[in-house]
Amino acid sequence: MALVESRSIDYVPLAERHGKVWHLWPIWFTGDAHLATLATGAISVVGGLDLFWSGIAILGGCVLGTVLMAFHCTQGPHLGLPQMIQSRPQFGYVGALLVWVVALITFIGFNALNQSLAASTLRELGGFPERPTIVIFAIVALLVAVIGYDLIHKAQRFLAFAMLVVLALYTAGSFTIVDFGVLLQPGPLKPTLFLVQFFAAAAYQLSWSIYVSDYSRYLPRDVGIRDSFFWTFWGAFVGGAWMMLIGAFAAAAFGTTDIVAALRASGDAMLPGFGLFVLVTSFLGLITITSLNFYGASLTLLSVIDSLSTVTLGIKSRVSALAAVFIVTLSLSLAASGNVLHGFEAFLGILTYLFTPWTAINLVDFFFVRKGRYSIRAMFMADGLYGRWNWRGLSAYALGFVAMVPFFKTGLYVGPIAQALGGADVSMLVGLPVSALAYLLFCRNLDLPAEMQQIDTLDRNLETEPVR
């Protein structure tokens, strides 16, 4: 492989596949083991839920979101494509814009949060000014994303081992500074806060689904669905749940909404200076996850542009897209103000509404309808096998989303069923089955035998000739 990755949204030929399936564990463990994940775990504790019930909500939400995310990861080695391009068979060449625009907003939102957390961390560490810190942090993360896939994987593997040591020491040390018998004493269950935390954790883990295949698409095809699922699930679940639980613990033990300050204070209480070490290690993870977001955003932006006007695939287009995403994200970070944690909670809620129908449709199509049989070339043809607009996917998405509306609970709107449930939002549990069943129903008249016959012809020289 070249020093700088040469591919963008195009197919990765089998001759270029490399890496080991266990590499998925560190990339997603470290992908979750950083400061933004801490903030997710602190949401319910800051709201007034005790640590016991918050911990159960975190674990349950992480299981739900990570299972879905890990199934998406298995698509990467099989198809050799970025995650978002794989939405074209379900939604159409142009119709897939629906989910891509949402994905772009997600990337930008996460990186705006990451850059704000980076500024808070360096202010806590050494009193560094906020705005210059955000700019420098964003530039470093951008450079890693420019180099691309291999550097991101290597950086994540290095940090995974460092974070394992730090988290193990922190967890052991926590028993020396608090009485867990008191701290974990279950109080009254507050259903609304419990469900807020449960679905915040689920949405956070599910949000990786929009680009999880981006980091498995270079793996050999024969790694298998079971192994790629296994390594992804346990990497993301352990990293995500562990960090969220630490965030909940720090907020509960020190009673502050400033999660960075709470983490340092708790670490220093275990051993003088240890809080600084924890923050520095977590900060490095924040750099790499920001790089992952920049990288995924650039591929998604290219997918959007490619649906409107054919682009030349390769390194130039990828770097140009990175530059555009960098400018937008940096501008948003510099303009952000107010309670970041409160805004992040609302942001995760919106992700739940927008990605639940998509993940159901994408997974049902891959595992139950087309069963992994797709034409790679047709995904890059505007008037090809999958058409410009696919009414089946779009209609199933609309039905799933509409079915969720009565269960919504946001600052602007609370659905009637959410009100009847005391403000609890269980919309994800409705959107998943409705979207999945609707898509299965709409695909009953899909002529799959005719479609399968065309695939062999379309992809005959796939390994020797470019997809476009």
CSV table of C-alpha atoms in Angstrom, one decimal:
chain,number,residue,atom,x,y,z
A,1,MET,CA,0.0,0.0,0.0
A,2,ALA,CA,1.1,3.6,-0.7
A,3,LEU,CA,1.9,5.9,2.2
A,4,VAL,CA,-1.3,7.9,1.3
A,5,GLU,CA,-4.4,5.8,0.5
A,6,SER,CA,-5.2,6.1,-3.2
A,7,ARG,CA,-8.8,4.9,-3.1
A,8,SER,CA,-12.0,6.7,-2.1
A,9,ILE,CA,-15.5,5.3,-2.6
A,10,ASP,CA,-14.5,2.8,-5.3
A,11,TYR,CA,-14.3,-1.0,-5.0
A,12,VAL,CA,-11.3,-2.6,-3.3
A,13,PRO,CA,-10.1,-5.5,-5.5
A,14,LEU,CA,-9.2,-8.7,-3.8
A,15,ALA,CA,-5.5,-8.3,-4.8
A,16,GLU,CA,-5.4,-5.2,-2.5
A,17,ARG,CA,-7.1,-6.8,0.5
A,18,HIS,CA,-4.9,-7.0,3.6
A,19,GLY,CA,-5.1,-7.0,7.4
A,20,LYS,CA,-6.4,-9.5,9.9
A,21,VAL,CA,-9.9,-9.8,11.2
A,22,TRP,CA,-8.9,-9.3,14.8
A,23,HIS,CA,-7.8,-5.7,13.8
A,24,LEU,CA,-11.5,-4.9,14.0
A,25,TRP,CA,-11.3,-5.2,17.8
A,26,PRO,CA,-8.8,-2.4,18.5
A,27,ILE,CA,-10.3,0.0,15.9
A,28,TRP,CA,-13.7,-0.1,17.6
A,29,PHE,CA,-12.5,-0.5,21.1
A,30,THR,CA,-10.4,2.7,20.7
A,31,GLY,CA,-13.2,4.2,18.7
A,32,ASP,CA,-15.3,4.1,21.8
A,33,ALA,CA,-12.6,4.6,24.4
A,34,HIS,CA,-12.5,8.4,24.4
A,35,LEU,CA,-14.0,11.5,26.1
A,36,ALA,CA,-17.2,11.8,23.9
A,37,THR,CA,-18.2,8.3,25.1
A,38,LEU,CA,-17.8,9.4,28.7
A,39,ALA,CA,-20.2,12.3,28.0
A,40,THR,CA,-22.8,9.7,26.8
A,41,GLY,CA,-22.6,7.7,30.0
A,42,ALA,CA,-23.0,10.8,32.2
A,43,ILE,CA,-26.3,11.9,30.7
A,44,SER,CA,-28.7,10.2,33.1
A,45,VAL,CA,-26.6,10.7,36.2
A,46,VAL,CA,-26.4,14.4,35.5
A,47,GLY,CA,-30.2,14.3,35.0
A,48,GLY,CA,-30.7,12.8,38.5
A,49,LEU,CA,-30.7,9.0,38.0
A,50,ASP,CA,-28.6,6.9,40.4
A,51,LEU,CA,-25.5,5.0,39.2
A,52,PHE,CA,-27.1,1.6,39.6
A,53,TRP,CA,-30.0,2.2,37.2
A,54,SER,CA,-27.8,4.3,34.9
A,55,GLY,CA,-25.3,1.3,34.6
A,56,ILE,CA,-28.1,-1.1,33.7
A,57,ALA,CA,-29.4,1.3,31.1
A,58,ILE,CA,-25.9,1.8,29.6
A,59,LEU,CA,-25.2,-1.9,29.3
A,60,GLY,CA,-28.6,-2.7,27.7
A,61,GLY,CA,-28.4,0.2,25.3
A,62,CYS,CA,-24.9,-0.8,24.3
A,63,VAL,CA,-25.9,-4.3,23.5
A,64,LEU,CA,-28.8,-3.2,21.3
A,65,GLY,CA,-26.8,-0.6,19.3
A,66,THR,CA,-23.6,-2.7,19.0
A,67,VAL,CA,-25.4,-5.8,17.7
A,68,LEU,CA,-26.8,-3.8,14.8
A,69,MET,CA,-23.5,-2.0,14.2
A,70,ALA,CA,-21.5,-5.2,14.1
A,71,PHE,CA,-23.8,-6.8,11.6
A,72,HIS,CA,-23.2,-3.8,9.3
A,73,CYS,CA,-19.4,-4.3,9.7
A,74,THR,CA,-19.6,-7.8,8.1
A,75,GLN,CA,-20.7,-6.1,4.8
A,76,GLY,CA,-17.3,-4.5,4.3
A,77,PRO,CA,-15.1,-7.6,3.6
A,78,HIS,CA,-17.9,-9.1,1.5
A,79,LEU,CA,-18.5,-6.2,-0.8
A,80,GLY,CA,-15.2,-4.2,-0.6
A,81,LEU,CA,-17.2,-0.9,-0.5
A,82,PRO,CA,-17.7,2.0,1.9
A,83,GLN,CA,-20.9,1.7,4.0
A,84,MET,CA,-23.0,4.4,2.5
A,85,ILE,CA,-22.5,3.3,-1.2
A,86,GLN,CA,-24.2,0.0,-0.1
A,87,SER,CA,-27.5,1.9,0.4
A,88,ARG,CA,-28.0,2.3,-3.3
A,89,PRO,CA,-29.6,-1.1,-3.9
A,90,GLN,CA,-32.2,-0.4,-1.2
A,91,PHE,CA,-32.9,3.3,-2.0
A,92,GLY,CA,-31.7,3.9,-5.5
A,93,TYR,CA,-28.7,5.8,-7.0
A,94,VAL,CA,-30.3,9.1,-6.2
A,95,GLY,CA,-32.7,8.0,-3.5
A,96,ALA,CA,-29.8,7.1,-1.2
A,97,LEU,CA,-29.1,10.8,-0.8
A,98,LEU,CA,-31.8,10.7,2.0
A,99,VAL,CA,-29.5,8.7,4.3
A,100,TRP,CA,-26.2,10.2,3.1
A,101,VAL,CA,-27.2,13.8,4.0
A,102,VAL,CA,-28.2,12.6,7.4
A,103,ALA,CA,-24.9,10.7,7.8
A,104,LEU,CA,-23.0,13.9,6.8
A,105,ILE,CA,-24.8,15.8,9.5
A,106,THR,CA,-23.9,13.1,12.0
A,107,PHE,CA,-20.2,13.2,11.2
A,108,ILE,CA,-20.1,17.0,11.4
A,109,GLY,CA,-22.1,17.0,14.7
A,110,PHE,CA,-19.8,14.4,16.3
A,111,ASN,CA,-16.6,16.2,15.3
A,112,ALA,CA,-18.0,19.5,16.5
A,113,LEU,CA,-18.5,17.8,19.9
A,114,ASN,CA,-15.0,16.2,19.8
A,115,GLN,CA,-13.3,19.4,19.0
A,116,SER,CA,-15.1,21.2,21.9
A,117,LEU,CA,-14.1,18.3,24.2
A,118,ALA,CA,-10.5,18.6,23.1
A,119,ALA,CA,-10.5,22.3,23.9
A,120,SER,CA,-12.0,21.5,27.4
A,121,THR,CA,-9.4,18.8,28.0
A,122,LEU,CA,-6.4,21.0,27.1
A,123,ARG,CA,-7.9,23.9,29.2
A,124,GLU,CA,-8.1,21.5,32.1
A,125,LEU,CA,-4.6,20.2,31.5
A,126,GLY,CA,-2.7,23.5,31.0
A,127,GLY,CA,-5.1,26.4,30.6
A,128,PHE,CA,-4.7,26.5,26.8
A,129,PRO,CA,-7.0,28.9,25.0
A,130,GLU,CA,-10.1,27.4,23.4
A,131,ARG,CA,-10.2,28.6,19.8
A,132,PRO,CA,-6.5,28.0,18.9
A,133,THR,CA,-6.8,24.6,20.5
A,134,ILE,CA,-9.8,23.6,18.4
A,135,VAL,CA,-8.0,24.7,15.2
A,136,ILE,CA,-4.7,22.8,15.9
A,137,PHE,CA,-6.6,19.7,17.1
A,138,ALA,CA,-8.7,19.6,13.9
A,139,ILE,CA,-5.7,20.0,11.7
A,140,VAL,CA,-3.8,17.1,13.3
A,141,ALA,CA,-6.9,14.9,13.0
A,142,LEU,CA,-7.3,15.9,9.4
A,143,LEU,CA,-3.7,14.9,8.5
A,144,VAL,CA,-4.3,11.4,9.9
A,145,ALA,CA,-7.5,11.1,7.8
A,146,VAL,CA,-5.6,12.3,4.6
A,147,ILE,CA,-3.1,9.5,5.0
A,148,GLY,CA,-6.1,7.2,5.4
A,149,TYR,CA,-7.1,3.7,6.2
A,150,ASP,CA,-3.8,2.0,7.2
A,151,LEU,CA,-2.6,4.8,9.5
A,152,ILE,CA,-6.0,5.0,11.2
A,153,HIS,CA,-5.9,1.2,11.9
A,154,LYS,CA,-2.3,1.3,13.2
A,155,ALA,CA,-3.0,4.3,15.4
A,156,GLN,CA,-6.1,2.6,16.9
A,157,ARG,CA,-4.2,-0.6,17.6
A,158,PHE,CA,-1.5,1.3,19.5
A,159,LEU,CA,-3.9,3.3,21.5
A,160,ALA,CA,-6.1,0.2,22.2
A,161,PHE,CA,-3.4,-1.4,24.3
A,162,ALA,CA,-2.6,1.8,26.1
A,163,MET,CA,-6.3,2.4,26.9
A,164,LEU,CA,-6.7,-1.2,28.2
A,165,VAL,CA,-4.0,-0.5,30.8
A,166,VAL,CA,-5.3,2.9,31.7
A,167,LEU,CA,-8.9,1.7,32.1
A,168,ALA,CA,-7.9,-1.3,34.1
A,169,LEU,CA,-5.9,0.8,36.5
A,170,TYR,CA,-8.7,3.4,36.7
A,171,THR,CA,-11.3,0.7,37.4
A,172,ALA,CA,-9.2,-0.9,40.1
A,173,GLY,CA,-8.4,2.5,41.6
A,174,SER,CA,-12.0,3.5,41.8
A,175,PHE,CA,-12.6,1.0,44.6
A,176,THR,CA,-10.1,2.9,46.7
A,177,ILE,CA,-11.8,6.2,46.6
A,178,VAL,CA,-15.5,5.4,47.0
A,179,ASP,CA,-17.7,3.0,48.8
A,180,PHE,CA,-19.5,1.2,46.0
A,181,GLY,CA,-21.8,-0.4,48.4
A,182,VAL,CA,-23.3,3.0,49.0
A,183,LEU,CA,-22.8,4.4,45.5
A,184,LEU,CA,-24.5,1.5,43.8
A,185,GLN,CA,-27.4,1.4,46.2
A,186,PRO,CA,-30.4,1.3,43.9
A,187,GLY,CA,-32.8,4.2,44.4
A,188,PRO,CA,-36.2,4.6,42.8
A,189,LEU,CA,-36.4,3.8,39.1
A,190,LYS,CA,-37.0,6.9,37.1
A,191,PRO,CA,-38.4,5.4,33.8
A,192,THR,CA,-37.9,8.5,31.7
A,193,LEU,CA,-34.3,9.0,32.6
A,194,PHE,CA,-33.6,5.3,32.4
A,195,LEU,CA,-34.9,5.2,28.8
A,196,VAL,CA,-33.1,8.4,27.9
A,197,GLN,CA,-29.8,6.7,28.9
A,198,PHE,CA,-30.7,3.4,27.3
A,199,PHE,CA,-31.5,4.8,23.9
A,200,ALA,CA,-28.7,7.4,24.1
A,201,ALA,CA,-26.2,4.5,24.5
A,202,ALA,CA,-27.9,2.5,21.8
A,203,ALA,CA,-28.0,5.5,19.4
A,204,TYR,CA,-24.3,6.2,20.1
A,205,GLN,CA,-23.3,2.7,19.3
A,206,LEU,CA,-25.7,2.5,16.3
A,207,SER,CA,-24.2,5.7,14.9
A,208,TRP,CA,-21.0,3.8,14.0
A,209,SER,CA,-23.2,1.8,11.5
A,210,ILE,CA,-23.0,4.6,8.9
A,211,TYR,CA,-19.3,4.0,8.3
A,212,VAL,CA,-18.3,0.8,10.1
A,213,SER,CA,-17.7,-1.0,6.7
A,214,ASP,CA,-15.3,1.8,5.7
A,215,TYR,CA,-12.8,0.2,8.1
A,216,SER,CA,-13.4,-3.4,7.2
A,217,ARG,CA,-13.6,-3.1,3.4
A,218,TYR,CA,-9.9,-3.8,2.8
A,219,LEU,CA,-10.0,-7.1,4.7
A,220,PRO,CA,-9.9,-10.4,2.7
A,221,ARG,CA,-13.3,-11.5,1.7
A,222,ASP,CA,-12.8,-14.9,3.3
A,223,VAL,CA,-12.6,-13.6,6.9
A,224,GLY,CA,-16.3,-14.6,7.2
A,225,ILE,CA,-19.4,-13.0,8.7
A,226,ARG,CA,-19.1,-14.7,12.1
A,227,ASP,CA,-15.5,-13.6,12.8
A,228,SER,CA,-16.0,-10.0,11.6
A,229,PHE,CA,-19.1,-9.7,13.7
A,230,PHE,CA,-17.4,-11.2,16.8
A,231,TRP,CA,-14.4,-8.9,16.7
A,232,THR,CA,-16.4,-5.8,16.0
A,233,PHE,CA,-19.1,-6.5,18.6
A,234,TRP,CA,-16.7,-7.1,21.4
A,235,GLY,CA,-14.4,-4.3,20.5
A,236,ALA,CA,-17.2,-1.7,20.4
A,237,PHE,CA,-19.2,-3.1,23.3
A,238,VAL,CA,-16.3,-3.4,25.7
A,239,GLY,CA,-14.9,0.0,24.8
A,240,GLY,CA,-18.3,1.8,24.7
A,241,ALA,CA,-19.8,0.3,27.8
A,242,TRP,CA,-16.6,0.6,29.9
A,243,MET,CA,-16.1,4.3,29.0
A,244,MET,CA,-19.8,5.1,29.5
A,245,LEU,CA,-19.8,3.4,32.9
A,246,ILE,CA,-16.7,5.4,33.9
A,247,GLY,CA,-18.4,8.6,32.7
A,248,ALA,CA,-21.5,7.7,34.9
A,249,PHE,CA,-19.2,6.9,37.8
A,250,ALA,CA,-17.2,10.1,37.6
A,251,ALA,CA,-20.4,12.2,37.4
A,252,ALA,CA,-22.0,10.3,40.3
A,253,ALA,CA,-19.0,10.4,42.6
A,254,PHE,CA,-18.0,14.0,42.0
A,255,GLY,CA,-21.4,15.6,41.2
A,256,THR,CA,-20.4,17.8,38.3
A,257,THR,CA,-21.5,18.2,34.7
A,258,ASP,CA,-17.9,18.9,33.6
A,259,ILE,CA,-17.0,15.4,32.7
A,260,VAL,CA,-13.4,16.3,31.9
A,261,ALA,CA,-12.8,17.9,35.4
A,262,ALA,CA,-14.6,14.9,37.0
A,263,LEU,CA,-12.3,12.4,35.3
A,264,ARG,CA,-9.2,14.2,36.3
A,265,ALA,CA,-10.4,14.7,39.9
A,266,SER,CA,-11.3,11.0,40.3
A,267,GLY,CA,-8.0,9.9,38.8
A,268,ASP,CA,-5.9,12.2,41.0
A,269,ALA,CA,-7.9,10.9,44.0
A,270,MET,CA,-6.7,7.4,43.2
A,271,LEU,CA,-3.1,8.4,42.7
A,272,PRO,CA,-1.6,12.0,42.4
A,273,GLY,CA,-1.0,12.8,38.8
A,274,PHE,CA,-2.9,9.7,37.5
A,275,GLY,CA,-5.9,12.0,36.4
A,276,LEU,CA,-3.5,13.8,34.1
A,277,PHE,CA,-2.3,10.5,32.5
A,278,VAL,CA,-6.0,9.4,32.0
A,279,LEU,CA,-6.9,12.6,30.3
A,280,VAL,CA,-3.8,12.6,28.0
A,281,THR,CA,-4.5,9.0,26.9
A,282,SER,CA,-8.2,9.7,26.3
A,283,PHE,CA,-7.3,12.9,24.4
A,284,LEU,CA,-5.2,10.8,22.0
A,285,GLY,CA,-8.2,8.6,21.4
A,286,LEU,CA,-10.2,11.7,20.7
A,287,ILE,CA,-7.8,12.7,17.9
A,288,THR,CA,-8.1,9.3,16.2
A,289,ILE,CA,-11.9,9.1,16.4
A,290,THR,CA,-12.1,12.6,14.9
A,291,SER,CA,-9.9,11.3,12.1
A,292,LEU,CA,-12.3,8.4,11.6
A,293,ASN,CA,-15.2,10.9,11.4
A,294,PHE,CA,-13.3,13.1,8.9
A,295,TYR,CA,-12.5,10.1,6.8
A,296,GLY,CA,-16.1,8.7,6.9
A,297,ALA,CA,-17.5,12.1,6.1
A,298,SER,CA,-15.3,12.6,3.1
A,299,LEU,CA,-16.5,9.3,1.6
A,300,THR,CA,-20.1,10.1,2.3
A,301,LEU,CA,-19.7,13.6,0.8
A,302,LEU,CA,-18.2,12.0,-2.3
A,303,SER,CA,-21.2,9.6,-2.5
A,304,VAL,CA,-23.5,12.6,-2.3
A,305,ILE,CA,-21.7,14.4,-5.1
A,306,ASP,CA,-21.4,11.3,-7.2
A,307,SER,CA,-25.2,10.8,-7.1
A,308,LEU,CA,-25.7,14.3,-8.5
A,309,SER,CA,-22.8,14.6,-10.9
A,310,THR,CA,-20.3,11.8,-11.7
A,311,VAL,CA,-16.9,12.3,-10.0
A,312,THR,CA,-13.5,10.9,-10.7
A,313,LEU,CA,-12.7,8.4,-8.0
A,314,GLY,CA,-9.3,8.4,-6.2
A,315,ILE,CA,-7.1,10.3,-3.9
A,316,LYS,CA,-7.7,13.8,-5.3
A,317,SER,CA,-11.4,13.6,-4.8
A,318,ARG,CA,-11.1,12.2,-1.3
A,319,VAL,CA,-8.7,14.9,-0.2
A,320,SER,CA,-10.9,17.6,-1.7
A,321,ALA,CA,-13.9,16.2,0.1
A,322,LEU,CA,-11.9,16.1,3.4
A,323,ALA,CA,-11.0,19.8,3.0
A,324,ALA,CA,-14.7,20.7,2.5
A,325,VAL,CA,-15.8,18.7,5.6
A,326,PHE,CA,-12.9,20.2,7.6
A,327,ILE,CA,-14.0,23.8,6.9
A,328,VAL,CA,-17.6,23.1,7.8
A,329,THR,CA,-16.9,21.2,11.0
A,330,LEU,CA,-14.3,23.7,12.2
A,331,SER,CA,-16.6,26.6,11.6
A,332,LEU,CA,-19.3,24.9,13.6
A,333,SER,CA,-17.0,24.1,16.5
A,334,LEU,CA,-15.7,27.7,16.7
A,335,ALA,CA,-19.3,29.0,16.7
A,336,ALA,CA,-20.6,26.5,19.3
A,337,SER,CA,-21.6,27.7,22.7
A,338,GLY,CA,-23.8,26.7,25.7
A,339,ASN,CA,-24.2,23.3,27.4
A,340,VAL,CA,-22.4,20.8,25.2
A,341,LEU,CA,-23.7,17.8,27.1
A,342,HIS,CA,-27.3,18.9,26.9
A,343,GLY,CA,-26.9,19.5,23.2
A,344,PHE,CA,-25.3,16.1,22.7
A,345,GLU,CA,-28.2,14.4,24.4
A,346,ALA,CA,-30.6,16.0,21.9
A,347,PHE,CA,-28.3,15.1,19.0
A,348,LEU,CA,-28.3,11.4,20.0
A,349,GLY,CA,-32.0,11.4,20.2
A,350,ILE,CA,-32.3,12.8,16.6
A,351,LEU,CA,-29.8,10.1,15.4
A,352,THR,CA,-32.2,7.4,16.9
A,353,TYR,CA,-35.0,8.7,14.8
A,354,LEU,CA,-33.1,9.1,11.5
A,355,PHE,CA,-31.0,5.9,11.5
A,356,THR,CA,-33.3,3.3,12.9
A,357,PRO,CA,-35.3,2.9,9.7
A,358,TRP,CA,-32.2,2.8,7.6
A,359,THR,CA,-30.3,0.2,9.6
A,360,ALA,CA,-33.4,-2.1,9.6
A,361,ILE,CA,-33.8,-1.8,5.8
A,362,ASN,CA,-30.1,-2.2,5.0
A,363,LEU,CA,-29.6,-5.3,7.2
A,364,VAL,CA,-32.8,-7.0,6.0
A,365,ASP,CA,-31.8,-6.4,2.4
A,366,PHE,CA,-28.3,-7.8,2.9
A,367,PHE,CA,-29.2,-10.8,5.1
A,368,PHE,CA,-32.7,-11.8,4.1
A,369,VAL,CA,-33.6,-10.3,0.7
A,370,ARG,CA,-30.6,-10.3,-1.6
A,371,LYS,CA,-28.5,-12.4,0.8
A,372,GLY,CA,-25.2,-10.6,0.0
A,373,ARG,CA,-25.6,-10.9,-3.8
A,374,TYR,CA,-25.1,-7.4,-5.4
A,375,SER,CA,-23.5,-6.0,-8.5
A,376,ILE,CA,-20.7,-3.7,-7.5
A,377,ARG,CA,-20.7,-2.0,-11.0
A,378,ALA,CA,-24.4,-1.4,-10.9
A,379,MET,CA,-24.0,0.6,-7.7
A,380,PHE,CA,-22.0,3.1,-9.8
A,381,MET,CA,-24.5,3.3,-12.7
A,382,ALA,CA,-27.1,6.1,-12.5
A,383,ASP,CA,-29.6,4.2,-14.7
A,384,GLY,CA,-28.4,0.7,-13.8
A,385,LEU,CA,-29.8,-2.4,-12.2
A,386,TYR,CA,-30.9,-0.6,-9.0
A,387,GLY,CA,-32.4,2.5,-10.6
A,388,ARG,CA,-32.3,6.1,-9.6
A,389,TRP,CA,-35.1,5.8,-7.0
A,390,ASN,CA,-36.2,2.6,-5.2
A,391,TRP,CA,-39.7,3.0,-3.9
A,392,ARG,CA,-39.4,-0.1,-1.8
A,393,GLY,CA,-36.6,1.3,0.5
A,394,LEU,CA,-37.9,4.8,0.5
A,395,SER,CA,-41.5,3.8,1.3
A,396,ALA,CA,-40.3,1.4,4.1
A,397,TYR,CA,-38.2,4.2,5.5
A,398,ALA,CA,-41.1,6.6,5.5
A,399,LEU,CA,-43.4,4.1,7.2
A,400,GLY,CA,-40.9,3.3,9.9
A,401,PHE,CA,-40.2,7.0,10.6
A,402,VAL,CA,-43.9,7.9,10.7
A,403,ALA,CA,-44.6,5.0,13.0
A,404,MET,CA,-42.0,6.4,15.4
A,405,VAL,CA,-43.4,9.9,15.5
A,406,PRO,CA,-46.0,9.3,18.3
A,407,PHE,CA,-43.2,8.0,20.5
A,408,PHE,CA,-40.9,11.0,19.9
A,409,LYS,CA,-39.7,13.0,22.9
A,410,THR,CA,-37.7,16.1,21.9
A,411,GLY,CA,-37.5,19.7,23.2
A,412,LEU,CA,-39.8,20.8,20.4
A,413,TYR,CA,-42.3,17.9,20.2
A,414,VAL,CA,-43.5,15.2,22.5
A,415,GLY,CA,-45.6,12.5,20.9
A,416,PRO,CA,-48.9,11.4,22.4
A,417,ILE,CA,-47.7,7.9,23.3
A,418,ALA,CA,-44.5,9.3,24.8
A,419,GLN,CA,-46.7,11.6,26.9
A,420,ALA,CA,-48.8,8.6,28.0
A,421,LEU,CA,-45.7,6.7,29.0
A,422,GLY,CA,-44.6,9.6,31.2
A,423,GLY,CA,-42.2,11.1,28.7
A,424,ALA,CA,-40.4,7.9,27.9
A,425,ASP,CA,-39.1,7.5,24.3
A,426,VAL,CA,-39.2,4.0,23.0
A,427,SER,CA,-39.4,4.9,19.3
A,428,MET,CA,-36.4,2.7,18.3
A,429,LEU,CA,-38.2,-0.4,19.4
A,430,VAL,CA,-41.1,0.6,17.0
A,431,GLY,CA,-39.1,1.8,14.1
A,432,LEU,CA,-36.9,-1.3,13.7
A,433,PRO,CA,-39.7,-3.9,13.2
A,434,VAL,CA,-42.0,-1.6,11.2
A,435,SER,CA,-39.3,-0.6,8.7
A,436,ALA,CA,-38.0,-4.2,8.4
A,437,LEU,CA,-41.4,-5.8,7.9
A,438,ALA,CA,-42.5,-3.1,5.5
A,439,TYR,CA,-39.4,-3.6,3.4
A,440,LEU,CA,-39.8,-7.4,3.4
A,441,LEU,CA,-43.4,-7.0,2.3
A,442,PHE,CA,-42.5,-4.6,-0.5
A,443,CYS,CA,-39.8,-7.0,-1.8
A,444,ARG,CA,-42.2,-9.9,-2.3
A,445,ASN,CA,-42.6,-9.0,-6.0
A,446,LEU,CA,-39.0,-8.2,-6.5
A,447,ASP,CA,-37.7,-10.3,-9.5
A,448,LEU,CA,-34.6,-11.6,-7.7
A,449,PRO,CA,-33.8,-14.4,-10.2
A,450,ALA,CA,-33.6,-11.9,-13.1
A,451,GLU,CA,-31.5,-9.6,-11.0
A,452,MET,CA,-29.0,-12.4,-10.1
A,453,GLN,CA,-28.6,-13.3,-13.7
A,454,GLN,CA,-27.4,-9.8,-14.6
A,455,ILE,CA,-24.9,-9.6,-11.7
A,456,ASP,CA,-22.4,-12.2,-13.2
A,457,THR,CA,-22.4,-10.3,-16.6
A,458,LEU,CA,-22.1,-6.8,-15.0
A,459,ASP,CA,-19.2,-7.8,-12.7
A,460,ARG,CA,-17.4,-10.2,-15.0
A,461,ASN,CA,-14.1,-8.2,-15.1
A,462,LEU,CA,-14.5,-6.6,-11.7
A,463,GLU,CA,-11.0,-7.6,-10.4
A,464,THR,CA,-9.1,-6.4,-13.4
A,465,GLU,CA,-11.0,-3.3,-14.6
A,466,PRO,CA,-12.1,-0.2,-12.6
A,467,VAL,CA,-15.7,0.0,-11.6
A,468,ARG,CA,-16.0,3.2,-13.6
